[in-house]
JSON list of C-alpha atoms in Angstrom, two decimals:
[
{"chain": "A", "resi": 1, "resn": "UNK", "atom": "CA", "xyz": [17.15, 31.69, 2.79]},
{"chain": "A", "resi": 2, "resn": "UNK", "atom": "CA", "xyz": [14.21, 29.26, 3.73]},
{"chain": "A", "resi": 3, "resn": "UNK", "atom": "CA", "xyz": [14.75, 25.68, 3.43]},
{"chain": "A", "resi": 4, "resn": "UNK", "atom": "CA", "xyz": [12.18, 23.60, 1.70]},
{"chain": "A", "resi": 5, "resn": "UNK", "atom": "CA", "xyz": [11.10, 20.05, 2.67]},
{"chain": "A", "resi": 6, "resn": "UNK", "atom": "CA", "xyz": [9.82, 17.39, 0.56]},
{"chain": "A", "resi": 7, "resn": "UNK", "atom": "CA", "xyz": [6.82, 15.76, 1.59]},
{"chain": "A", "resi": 8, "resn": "UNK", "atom": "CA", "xyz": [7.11, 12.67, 3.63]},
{"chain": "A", "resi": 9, "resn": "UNK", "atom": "CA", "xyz": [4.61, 10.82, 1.07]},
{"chain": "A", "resi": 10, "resn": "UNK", "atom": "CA", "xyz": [6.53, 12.03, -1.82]},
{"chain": "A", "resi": 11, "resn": "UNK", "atom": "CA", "xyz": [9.43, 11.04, -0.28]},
{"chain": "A", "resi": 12, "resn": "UNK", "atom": "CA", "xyz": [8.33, 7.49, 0.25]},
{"chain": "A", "resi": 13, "resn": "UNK", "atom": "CA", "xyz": [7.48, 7.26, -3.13]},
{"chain": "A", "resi": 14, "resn": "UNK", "atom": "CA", "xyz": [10.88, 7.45, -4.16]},
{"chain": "A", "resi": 15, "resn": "UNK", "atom": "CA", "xyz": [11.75, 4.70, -1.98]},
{"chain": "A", "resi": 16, "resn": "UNK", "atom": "CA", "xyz": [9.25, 2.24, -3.91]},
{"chain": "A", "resi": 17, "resn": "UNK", "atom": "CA", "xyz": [6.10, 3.10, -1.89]},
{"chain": "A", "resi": 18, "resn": "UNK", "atom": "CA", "xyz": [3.08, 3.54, -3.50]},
{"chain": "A", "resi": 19, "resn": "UNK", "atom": "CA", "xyz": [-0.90, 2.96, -3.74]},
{"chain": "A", "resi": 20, "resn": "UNK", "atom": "CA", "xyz": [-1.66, -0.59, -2.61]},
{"chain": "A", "resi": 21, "resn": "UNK", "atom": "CA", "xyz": [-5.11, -1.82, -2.35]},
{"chain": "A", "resi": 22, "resn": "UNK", "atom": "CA", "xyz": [-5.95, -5.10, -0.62]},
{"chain": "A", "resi": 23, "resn": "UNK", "atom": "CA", "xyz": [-9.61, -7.34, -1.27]},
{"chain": "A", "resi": 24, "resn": "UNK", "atom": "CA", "xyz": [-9.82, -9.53, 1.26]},
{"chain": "A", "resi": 25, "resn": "UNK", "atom": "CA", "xyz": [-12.79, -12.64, 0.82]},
{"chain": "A", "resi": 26, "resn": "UNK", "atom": "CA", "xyz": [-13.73, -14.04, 4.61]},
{"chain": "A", "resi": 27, "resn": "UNK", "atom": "CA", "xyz": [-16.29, -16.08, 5.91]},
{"chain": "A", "resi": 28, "resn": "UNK", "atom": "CA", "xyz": [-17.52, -15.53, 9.44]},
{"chain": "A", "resi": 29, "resn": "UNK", "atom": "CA", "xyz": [-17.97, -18.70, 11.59]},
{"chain": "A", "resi": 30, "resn": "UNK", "atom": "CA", "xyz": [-21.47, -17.92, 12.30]},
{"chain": "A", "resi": 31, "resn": "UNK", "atom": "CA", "xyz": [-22.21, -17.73, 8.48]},
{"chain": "A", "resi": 32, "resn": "UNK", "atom": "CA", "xyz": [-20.00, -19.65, 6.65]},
{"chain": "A", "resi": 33, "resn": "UNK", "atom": "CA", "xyz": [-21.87, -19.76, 3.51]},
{"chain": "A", "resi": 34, "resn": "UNK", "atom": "CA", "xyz": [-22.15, -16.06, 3.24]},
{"chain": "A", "resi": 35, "resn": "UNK", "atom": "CA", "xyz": [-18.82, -14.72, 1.44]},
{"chain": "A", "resi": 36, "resn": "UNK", "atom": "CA", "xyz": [-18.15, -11.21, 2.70]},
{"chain": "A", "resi": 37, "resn": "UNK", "atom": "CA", "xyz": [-15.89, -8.38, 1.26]},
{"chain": "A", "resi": 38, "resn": "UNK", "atom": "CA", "xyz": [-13.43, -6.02, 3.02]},
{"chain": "A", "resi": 39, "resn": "UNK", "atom": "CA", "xyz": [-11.24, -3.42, 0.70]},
{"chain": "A", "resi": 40, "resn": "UNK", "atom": "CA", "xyz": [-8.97, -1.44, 2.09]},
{"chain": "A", "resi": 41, "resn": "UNK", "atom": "CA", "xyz": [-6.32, 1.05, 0.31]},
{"chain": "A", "resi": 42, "resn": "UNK", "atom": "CA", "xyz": [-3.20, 1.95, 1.87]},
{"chain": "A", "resi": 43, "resn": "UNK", "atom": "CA", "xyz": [0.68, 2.43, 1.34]},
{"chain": "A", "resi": 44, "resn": "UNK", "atom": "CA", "xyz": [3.20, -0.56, 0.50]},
{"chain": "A", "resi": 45, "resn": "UNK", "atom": "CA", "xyz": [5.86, -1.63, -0.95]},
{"chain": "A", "resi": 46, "resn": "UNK", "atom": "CA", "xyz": [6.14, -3.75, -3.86]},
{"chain": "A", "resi": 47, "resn": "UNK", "atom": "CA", "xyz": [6.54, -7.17, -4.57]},
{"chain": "A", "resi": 48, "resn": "UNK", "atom": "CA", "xyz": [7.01, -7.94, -0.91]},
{"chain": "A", "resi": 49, "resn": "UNK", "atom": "CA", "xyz": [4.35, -5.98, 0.77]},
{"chain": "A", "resi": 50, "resn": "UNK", "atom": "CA", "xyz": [5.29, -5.85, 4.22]},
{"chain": "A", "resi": 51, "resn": "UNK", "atom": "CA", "xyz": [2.02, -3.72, 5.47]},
{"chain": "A", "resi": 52, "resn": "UNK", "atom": "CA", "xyz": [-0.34, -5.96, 4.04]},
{"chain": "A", "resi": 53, "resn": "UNK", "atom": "CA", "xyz": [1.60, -8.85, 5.94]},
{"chain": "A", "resi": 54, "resn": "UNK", "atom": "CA", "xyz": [1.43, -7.55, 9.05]},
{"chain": "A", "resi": 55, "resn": "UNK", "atom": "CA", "xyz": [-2.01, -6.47, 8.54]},
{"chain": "A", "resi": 56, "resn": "UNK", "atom": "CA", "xyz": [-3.05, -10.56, 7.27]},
{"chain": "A", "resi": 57, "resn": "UNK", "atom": "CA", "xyz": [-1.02, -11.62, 10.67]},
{"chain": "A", "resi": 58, "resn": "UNK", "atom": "CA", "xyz": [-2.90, -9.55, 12.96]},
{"chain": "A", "resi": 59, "resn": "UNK", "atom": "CA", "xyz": [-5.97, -10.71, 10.96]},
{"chain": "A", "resi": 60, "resn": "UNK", "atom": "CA", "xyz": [-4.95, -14.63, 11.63]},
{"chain": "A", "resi": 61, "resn": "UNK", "atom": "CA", "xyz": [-4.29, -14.14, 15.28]},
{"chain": "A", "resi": 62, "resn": "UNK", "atom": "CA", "xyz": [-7.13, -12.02, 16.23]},
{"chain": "A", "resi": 63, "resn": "UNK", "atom": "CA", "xyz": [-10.18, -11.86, 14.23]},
{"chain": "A", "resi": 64, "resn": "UNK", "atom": "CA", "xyz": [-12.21, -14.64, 13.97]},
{"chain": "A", "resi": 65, "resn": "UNK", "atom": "CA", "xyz": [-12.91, -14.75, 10.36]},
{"chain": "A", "resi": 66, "resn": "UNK", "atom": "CA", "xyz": [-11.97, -17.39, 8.06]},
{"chain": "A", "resi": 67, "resn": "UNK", "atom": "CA", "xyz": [-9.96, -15.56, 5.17]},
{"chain": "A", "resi": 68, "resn": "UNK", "atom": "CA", "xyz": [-11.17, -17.09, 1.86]},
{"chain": "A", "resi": 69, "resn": "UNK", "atom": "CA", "xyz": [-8.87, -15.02, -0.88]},
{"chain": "A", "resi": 70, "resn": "UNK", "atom": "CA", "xyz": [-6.59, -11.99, -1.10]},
{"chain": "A", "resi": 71, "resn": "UNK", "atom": "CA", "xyz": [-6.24, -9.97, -4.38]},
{"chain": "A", "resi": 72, "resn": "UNK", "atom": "CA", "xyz": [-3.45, -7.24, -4.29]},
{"chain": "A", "resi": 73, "resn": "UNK", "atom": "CA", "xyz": [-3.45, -4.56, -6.82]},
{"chain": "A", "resi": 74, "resn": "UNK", "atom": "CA", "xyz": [-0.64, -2.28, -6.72]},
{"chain": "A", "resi": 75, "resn": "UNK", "atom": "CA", "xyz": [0.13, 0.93, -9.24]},
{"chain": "A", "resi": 76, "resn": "UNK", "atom": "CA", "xyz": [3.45, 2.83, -8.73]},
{"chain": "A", "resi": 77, "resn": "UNK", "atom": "CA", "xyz": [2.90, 6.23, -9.53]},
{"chain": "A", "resi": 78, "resn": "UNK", "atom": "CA", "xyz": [6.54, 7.44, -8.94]},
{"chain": "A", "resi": 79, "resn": "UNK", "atom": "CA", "xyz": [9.54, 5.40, -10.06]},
{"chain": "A", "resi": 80, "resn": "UNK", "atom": "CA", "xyz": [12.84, 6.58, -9.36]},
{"chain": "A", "resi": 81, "resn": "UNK", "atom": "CA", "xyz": [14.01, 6.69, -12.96]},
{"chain": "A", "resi": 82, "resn": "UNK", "atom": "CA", "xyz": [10.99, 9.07, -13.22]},
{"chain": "A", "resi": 83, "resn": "UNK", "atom": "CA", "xyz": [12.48, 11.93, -11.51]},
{"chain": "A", "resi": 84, "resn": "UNK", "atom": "CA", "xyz": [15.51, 13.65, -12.72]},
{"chain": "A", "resi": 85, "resn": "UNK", "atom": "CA", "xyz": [17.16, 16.15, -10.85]},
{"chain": "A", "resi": 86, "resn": "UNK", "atom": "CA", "xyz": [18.65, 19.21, -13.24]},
{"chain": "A", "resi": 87, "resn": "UNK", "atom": "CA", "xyz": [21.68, 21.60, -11.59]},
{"chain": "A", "resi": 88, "resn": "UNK", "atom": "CA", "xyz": [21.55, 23.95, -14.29]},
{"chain": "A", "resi": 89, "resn": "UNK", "atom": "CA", "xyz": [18.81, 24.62, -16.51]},
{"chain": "A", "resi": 90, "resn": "UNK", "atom": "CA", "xyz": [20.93, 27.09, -18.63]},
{"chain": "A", "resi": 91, "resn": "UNK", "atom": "CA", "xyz": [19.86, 31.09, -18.95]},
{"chain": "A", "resi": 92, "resn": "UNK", "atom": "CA", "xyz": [17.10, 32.95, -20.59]},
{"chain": "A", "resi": 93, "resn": "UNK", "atom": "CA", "xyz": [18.37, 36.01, -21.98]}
]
């Protein structure tokens, strides 16, 4: 019998992962008048959003761009309570 795996995205899912997508506002010290964009779309979790954190450290410590704004948008597309497992599905006769 071959076992089956569930995918490692679908898997994270479950745990409350899901599409996160991050518009960050910055000014550049160069250009400070000039408001500049950067999107970026990744994996995170809900309200606490520990990727995005790390990512906005890193961003403080190293880059020299003056953050202006963050906007979050965030869109679960698997809840737990979505998925039900079934043992028996009954017979077809």
């Amino acid at each position: 019998m071959q076992k089956t795996h569930a995918d490692p995205s679908f898997i994270k899912m479950l745990q409350g992962y899901s599409l996160t997508s991050a518009e960050v506002l910055y000014r550049m010290p160069d250009h400070p008048a000039l408001l500049q964009t950067f999107f970026w779309q990744f994996e995170d979790m809900a309200p606490d959003y520990p990727r995005l954190r790390r990512f906005l450290e890193h961003w403080e410590r190293e880059i020299e761009a003056i953050i202006h704004s963050v906007r979050v948008m965030h869109r679960g597309l698997v809840a737990p309570q979505e998925v039900r497992l079934v043992r028996d599905g009954g017979q077809l006769h």
